[in-house]
């Protein structure tokens, strides 16, 4: 399938099965060709070479015996028999001194070929080493025969001649047998090869086909489809990877659904309120300045909430898509904390909130000042929103290392259940669903998370039920001096 989802026809010739078959076939044919070559070409050449050297050995043996005048007929008979040869030894005048003929019609030096012996004797005498050998066709059986003549003594004055004759026929019959064997072995190899390649192709193909089926289902939107790659390691890894990817995709999908539901819900609530109160002003309270004031106040509050929500969504999507580049500058986070706390004075005066800020040293960091400000605001706002009856919030700056400061925002609220702690940084996660309309958008902590991640700052939360929660993050920088926070803590 291509992206369009339109079915595409794939060539079967490129399928695993056909590919395996083709390669196996090529492999087997190569082996067979190699076998034929080895047996027919090189064997024939080697055999003939061996026969020639054999005939030389026999001739030399006879020569040694002859010069010592020691050989007996019995010895020569054995020699001829062992080497599959017939032997004829003549004296200087061509008289037969010894003869062994065990090959009947194959023995050209005996019988009907004798008339030519004179000719070969002359050829041997003419040669430099007194030796002449040739391959001759035996007219009787139409087969190849090796004929060998050696002059005894001085070639110009020979004392005799050795004729040796061996058939090359056994070679042909051997080749015939081997050829037949090769044909049988070839046929067996082909059948075996086809069988093995069939099973091999199935072995490779089956898990892949299973994965393709699941992928098709998955592509059609069935997120429950499971990938099964058992068979061999690579497909198992592939299936595991796909299962992981599928799980993540289905998570993203359900998150997307939740997100849309939450956003529309969050947008609808203030919109309904704005519409309802606008209608009330138009129909009922328009003439009553007190009521009108109150209702318009609600409309303004709800519009603010709507604007805040839209801003949060925009911020988050910017942060998540990575388009929100960081604007690094060097500033004192300690001063920033105190500045922000200054802005909460109204809250503490009007609503009785108590803020305790503890900073011992002035700590300078390099970060995006606006984003870090947003992190502090989000954490402090949450602490204000979720702190308990005693309305107390602690903001602490601790120097944990030479180059690290940890900022902690602690409230004295009812805390967060341990199993919910890993979830609260997720987009739209809200532990207290019931208070949805009252405070927050459910995006504050995911914005905090994105910003701190972008800065590579560590962050986290610890919480104890009934005692309160502490949200913290660590910034990298350096201490630039003391910071007396007592004078600034006018909110205490
Ligand atoms: P909200 O706008 O709902 O506060 P946040 O992303 O800031 O969204 O927080 C997500 C959820 O985490 C909140 O709905 C709340 O349940 C929980 N939470 C955040 N801060 C605190 C806190 N200081 N104490 C208790 N619960 C908190």
Tab-separated table of N, CA, C and O in Angstrom, residues 29-84:
chain	number	residue	atom	x	y	z
A	29	UNK	N	22.820	-25.286	-9.840
A	29	UNK	CA	23.350	-25.398	-11.196
A	29	UNK	C	24.863	-25.132	-11.183
A	29	UNK	O	25.642	-25.854	-11.838
A	30	UNK	N	25.309	-24.159	-10.387
A	30	UNK	CA	26.739	-23.873	-10.313
A	30	UNK	C	27.495	-25.089	-9.789
A	30	UNK	O	28.554	-25.461	-10.308
A	31	UNK	N	26.935	-25.712	-8.743
A	31	UNK	CA	27.600	-26.908	-8.188
A	31	UNK	C	27.692	-27.990	-9.246
A	31	UNK	O	28.737	-28.631	-9.428
A	32	UNK	N	26.606	-28.186	-9.991
A	32	UNK	CA	26.585	-29.245	-11.010
A	32	UNK	C	27.613	-28.955	-12.108
A	32	UNK	O	28.374	-29.846	-12.502
A	33	UNK	N	27.643	-27.717	-12.566
A	33	UNK	CA	28.590	-27.348	-13.622
A	33	UNK	C	30.015	-27.613	-13.146
A	33	UNK	O	30.840	-28.199	-13.852
A	34	UNK	N	30.264	-27.220	-11.899
A	34	UNK	CA	31.598	-27.420	-11.318
A	34	UNK	C	31.946	-28.900	-11.257
A	34	UNK	O	33.061	-29.323	-11.590
A	35	UNK	N	30.938	-29.694	-10.893
A	35	UNK	CA	31.153	-31.137	-10.787
A	35	UNK	C	31.472	-31.732	-12.152
A	35	UNK	O	32.421	-32.502	-12.307
A	36	UNK	N	30.673	-31.368	-13.152
A	36	UNK	CA	30.880	-31.874	-14.518
A	36	UNK	C	32.283	-31.513	-14.996
A	36	UNK	O	32.997	-32.323	-15.546
A	37	UNK	N	32.636	-30.269	-14.745
A	37	UNK	CA	33.931	-29.793	-15.214
A	37	UNK	C	35.045	-30.605	-14.554
A	37	UNK	O	35.924	-31.149	-15.204
A	38	UNK	N	34.954	-30.736	-13.214
A	38	UNK	CA	35.991	-31.440	-12.475
A	38	UNK	C	36.128	-32.877	-12.969
A	38	UNK	O	37.213	-33.366	-13.237
A	39	UNK	N	34.994	-33.543	-13.124
A	39	UNK	CA	35.053	-34.958	-13.482
A	39	UNK	C	35.410	-35.178	-14.933
A	39	UNK	O	36.286	-35.968	-15.235
A	40	UNK	N	34.722	-34.486	-15.824
A	40	UNK	CA	34.935	-34.822	-17.230
A	40	UNK	C	36.222	-34.230	-17.787
A	40	UNK	O	37.039	-34.950	-18.349
A	41	UNK	N	36.458	-32.952	-17.566
A	41	UNK	CA	37.623	-32.326	-18.201
A	41	UNK	C	38.901	-32.649	-17.456
A	41	UNK	O	39.810	-33.284	-17.981
A	42	UNK	N	38.941	-32.282	-16.177
A	42	UNK	CA	40.211	-32.412	-15.483
A	42	UNK	C	40.527	-33.874	-15.195
A	42	UNK	O	41.686	-34.277	-15.216
A	43	UNK	N	39.497	-34.683	-14.962
A	43	UNK	CA	39.774	-36.091	-14.670
A	43	UNK	C	40.426	-36.770	-15.872
A	43	UNK	O	41.396	-37.503	-15.737
A	44	UNK	N	39.897	-36.477	-17.057
A	44	UNK	CA	40.425	-37.100	-18.270
A	44	UNK	C	41.896	-36.718	-18.461
A	44	UNK	O	42.752	-37.589	-18.667
A	45	UNK	N	42.174	-35.427	-18.321
A	45	UNK	CA	43.553	-34.958	-18.504
A	45	UNK	C	44.463	-35.592	-17.465
A	45	UNK	O	45.550	-36.100	-17.791
A	46	UNK	N	43.998	-35.611	-16.219
A	46	UNK	CA	44.825	-36.173	-15.135
A	46	UNK	C	45.065	-37.659	-15.337
A	46	UNK	O	46.162	-38.163	-15.097
A	47	UNK	N	44.035	-38.324	-15.801
A	47	UNK	CA	44.126	-39.783	-15.989
A	47	UNK	C	45.173	-40.113	-17.042
A	47	UNK	O	46.023	-40.986	-16.854
A	48	UNK	N	45.133	-39.382	-18.145
A	48	UNK	CA	46.084	-39.645	-19.229
A	48	UNK	C	47.513	-39.358	-18.758
A	48	UNK	O	48.419	-40.128	-19.021
A	49	UNK	N	47.670	-38.268	-18.020
A	49	UNK	CA	48.995	-37.904	-17.515
A	49	UNK	C	49.511	-39.016	-16.598
A	49	UNK	O	50.662	-39.429	-16.668
A	50	UNK	N	48.608	-39.514	-15.797
A	50	UNK	CA	48.971	-40.571	-14.849
A	50	UNK	C	49.393	-41.835	-15.591
A	50	UNK	O	50.372	-42.488	-15.246
A	51	UNK	N	48.644	-42.134	-16.652
A	51	UNK	CA	48.940	-43.349	-17.440
A	51	UNK	C	50.323	-43.254	-18.083
A	51	UNK	O	51.092	-44.221	-18.083
A	52	UNK	N	50.649	-42.070	-18.623
A	52	UNK	CA	51.946	-41.875	-19.274
A	52	UNK	C	53.059	-42.047	-18.248
A	52	UNK	O	54.039	-42.786	-18.473
A	53	UNK	N	52.891	-41.436	-17.076
A	53	UNK	CA	53.956	-41.536	-16.065
A	53	UNK	C	54.076	-42.971	-15.582
A	53	UNK	O	55.165	-43.481	-15.330
A	54	UNK	N	52.951	-43.664	-15.530
A	54	UNK	CA	52.915	-45.069	-15.137
A	54	UNK	C	53.723	-45.932	-16.106
A	54	UNK	O	54.540	-46.777	-15.709
A	55	UNK	N	53.529	-45.628	-17.365
A	55	UNK	CA	54.190	-46.431	-18.400
A	55	UNK	C	55.710	-46.185	-18.384
A	55	UNK	O	56.514	-47.086	-18.566
A	56	UNK	N	56.071	-44.928	-18.063
A	56	UNK	CA	57.492	-44.597	-17.916
A	56	UNK	C	58.106	-45.355	-16.747
A	56	UNK	O	59.208	-45.882	-16.834
A	57	UNK	N	57.350	-45.388	-15.633
A	57	UNK	CA	57.842	-46.095	-14.437
A	57	UNK	C	58.104	-47.557	-14.757
A	57	UNK	O	59.154	-48.109	-14.408
A	58	UNK	N	57.133	-48.170	-15.438
A	58	UNK	CA	57.274	-49.601	-15.765
A	58	UNK	C	58.493	-49.804	-16.678
A	58	UNK	O	59.319	-50.702	-16.457
A	59	UNK	N	58.612	-48.903	-17.679
A	59	UNK	CA	59.731	-49.023	-18.614
A	59	UNK	C	61.056	-48.897	-17.873
A	59	UNK	O	61.989	-49.686	-18.097
A	60	UNK	N	61.146	-47.954	-16.946
A	60	UNK	CA	62.380	-47.754	-16.183
A	60	UNK	C	62.704	-48.971	-15.319
A	60	UNK	O	63.851	-49.367	-15.180
A	61	UNK	N	61.619	-49.521	-14.757
A	61	UNK	CA	61.820	-50.712	-13.923
A	61	UNK	C	62.415	-51.854	-14.760
A	61	UNK	O	63.378	-52.495	-14.365
A	62	UNK	N	61.837	-52.064	-15.945
A	62	UNK	CA	62.320	-53.132	-16.826
A	62	UNK	C	63.769	-52.841	-17.233
A	62	UNK	O	64.630	-53.727	-17.224
A	63	UNK	N	64.012	-51.550	-17.508
A	63	UNK	CA	65.336	-51.135	-17.939
A	63	UNK	C	66.379	-51.471	-16.872
A	63	UNK	O	67.452	-52.015	-17.168
A	64	UNK	N	66.053	-51.174	-15.624
A	64	UNK	CA	66.991	-51.458	-14.522
A	64	UNK	C	67.257	-52.959	-14.469
A	64	UNK	O	68.402	-53.408	-14.397
A	65	UNK	N	66.194	-53.701	-14.518
A	65	UNK	CA	66.337	-55.165	-14.442
A	65	UNK	C	67.150	-55.698	-15.610
A	65	UNK	O	67.998	-56.567	-15.466
A	66	UNK	N	66.870	-55.153	-16.730
A	66	UNK	CA	67.529	-55.636	-17.944
A	66	UNK	C	69.025	-55.371	-17.879
A	66	UNK	O	69.833	-56.237	-18.113
A	67	UNK	N	69.381	-54.149	-17.475
A	67	UNK	CA	70.797	-53.820	-17.453
A	67	UNK	C	71.535	-54.737	-16.480
A	67	UNK	O	72.681	-55.080	-16.677
A	68	UNK	N	70.813	-55.156	-15.425
A	68	UNK	CA	71.485	-56.065	-14.487
A	68	UNK	C	71.313	-57.514	-14.951
A	68	UNK	O	71.788	-58.445	-14.307
A	69	UNK	N	70.570	-57.666	-16.000
A	69	UNK	CA	70.350	-58.980	-16.589
A	69	UNK	C	69.764	-59.972	-15.580
A	69	UNK	O	70.152	-61.122	-15.501
A	70	UNK	N	68.821	-59.465	-14.849
A	70	UNK	CA	68.393	-60.231	-13.682
A	70	UNK	C	66.924	-60.581	-13.700
A	70	UNK	O	66.477	-61.414	-12.942
A	71	UNK	N	66.169	-59.875	-14.480
A	71	UNK	CA	64.722	-60.048	-14.336
A	71	UNK	C	64.254	-61.431	-14.785
A	71	UNK	O	64.817	-62.038	-15.668
A	72	UNK	N	63.206	-61.833	-14.132
A	72	UNK	CA	62.642	-63.148	-14.481
A	72	UNK	C	61.268	-62.918	-15.073
A	72	UNK	O	60.637	-61.899	-14.802
A	73	UNK	N	60.798	-63.864	-15.823
A	73	UNK	CA	59.485	-63.723	-16.467
A	73	UNK	C	58.377	-63.533	-15.459
A	73	UNK	O	57.458	-62.766	-15.655
A	74	UNK	N	58.532	-64.249	-14.332
A	74	UNK	CA	57.487	-64.165	-13.278
A	74	UNK	C	57.330	-62.750	-12.784
A	74	UNK	O	56.229	-62.242	-12.638
A	75	UNK	N	58.466	-62.065	-12.551
A	75	UNK	CA	58.435	-60.666	-12.089
A	75	UNK	C	57.711	-59.776	-13.071
A	75	UNK	O	56.892	-58.939	-12.708
A	76	UNK	N	58.048	-59.950	-14.333
A	76	UNK	CA	57.450	-59.105	-15.373
A	76	UNK	C	55.960	-59.388	-15.523
A	76	UNK	O	55.164	-58.476	-15.730
A	77	UNK	N	55.595	-60.663	-15.382
A	77	UNK	CA	54.167	-61.004	-15.489
A	77	UNK	C	53.367	-60.231	-14.427
A	77	UNK	O	52.325	-59.636	-14.710
A	78	UNK	N	53.916	-60.260	-13.197
A	78	UNK	CA	53.238	-59.559	-12.091
A	78	UNK	C	53.140	-58.055	-12.383
A	78	UNK	O	52.101	-57.426	-12.177
A	79	UNK	N	54.287	-57.533	-12.897
A	79	UNK	CA	54.357	-56.097	-13.216
A	79	UNK	C	53.297	-55.717	-14.247
A	79	UNK	O	52.563	-54.731	-14.102
A	80	UNK	N	53.209	-56.545	-15.292
A	80	UNK	CA	52.247	-56.275	-16.362
A	80	UNK	C	50.817	-56.368	-15.822
A	80	UNK	O	49.976	-55.510	-16.088
A	81	UNK	N	50.601	-57.385	-15.007
A	81	UNK	CA	49.253	-57.592	-14.472
A	81	UNK	C	48.842	-56.416	-13.570
A	81	UNK	O	47.747	-55.859	-13.709
A	82	UNK	N	49.811	-56.073	-12.653
A	82	UNK	CA	49.503	-54.986	-11.705
A	82	UNK	C	49.214	-53.683	-12.433
A	82	UNK	O	48.414	-52.858	-11.968
A	83	UNK	N	49.896	-53.436	-13.549
A	83	UNK	CA	49.747	-52.136	-14.214
A	83	UNK	C	48.819	-52.174	-15.425
A	83	UNK	O	48.766	-51.194	-16.174
A	84	UNK	N	48.160	-53.307	-15.594
A	84	UNK	CA	47.157	-53.355	-16.661
A	84	UNK	C	47.788	-53.127	-18.032
A	84	UNK	O	47.279	-52.343	-18.830
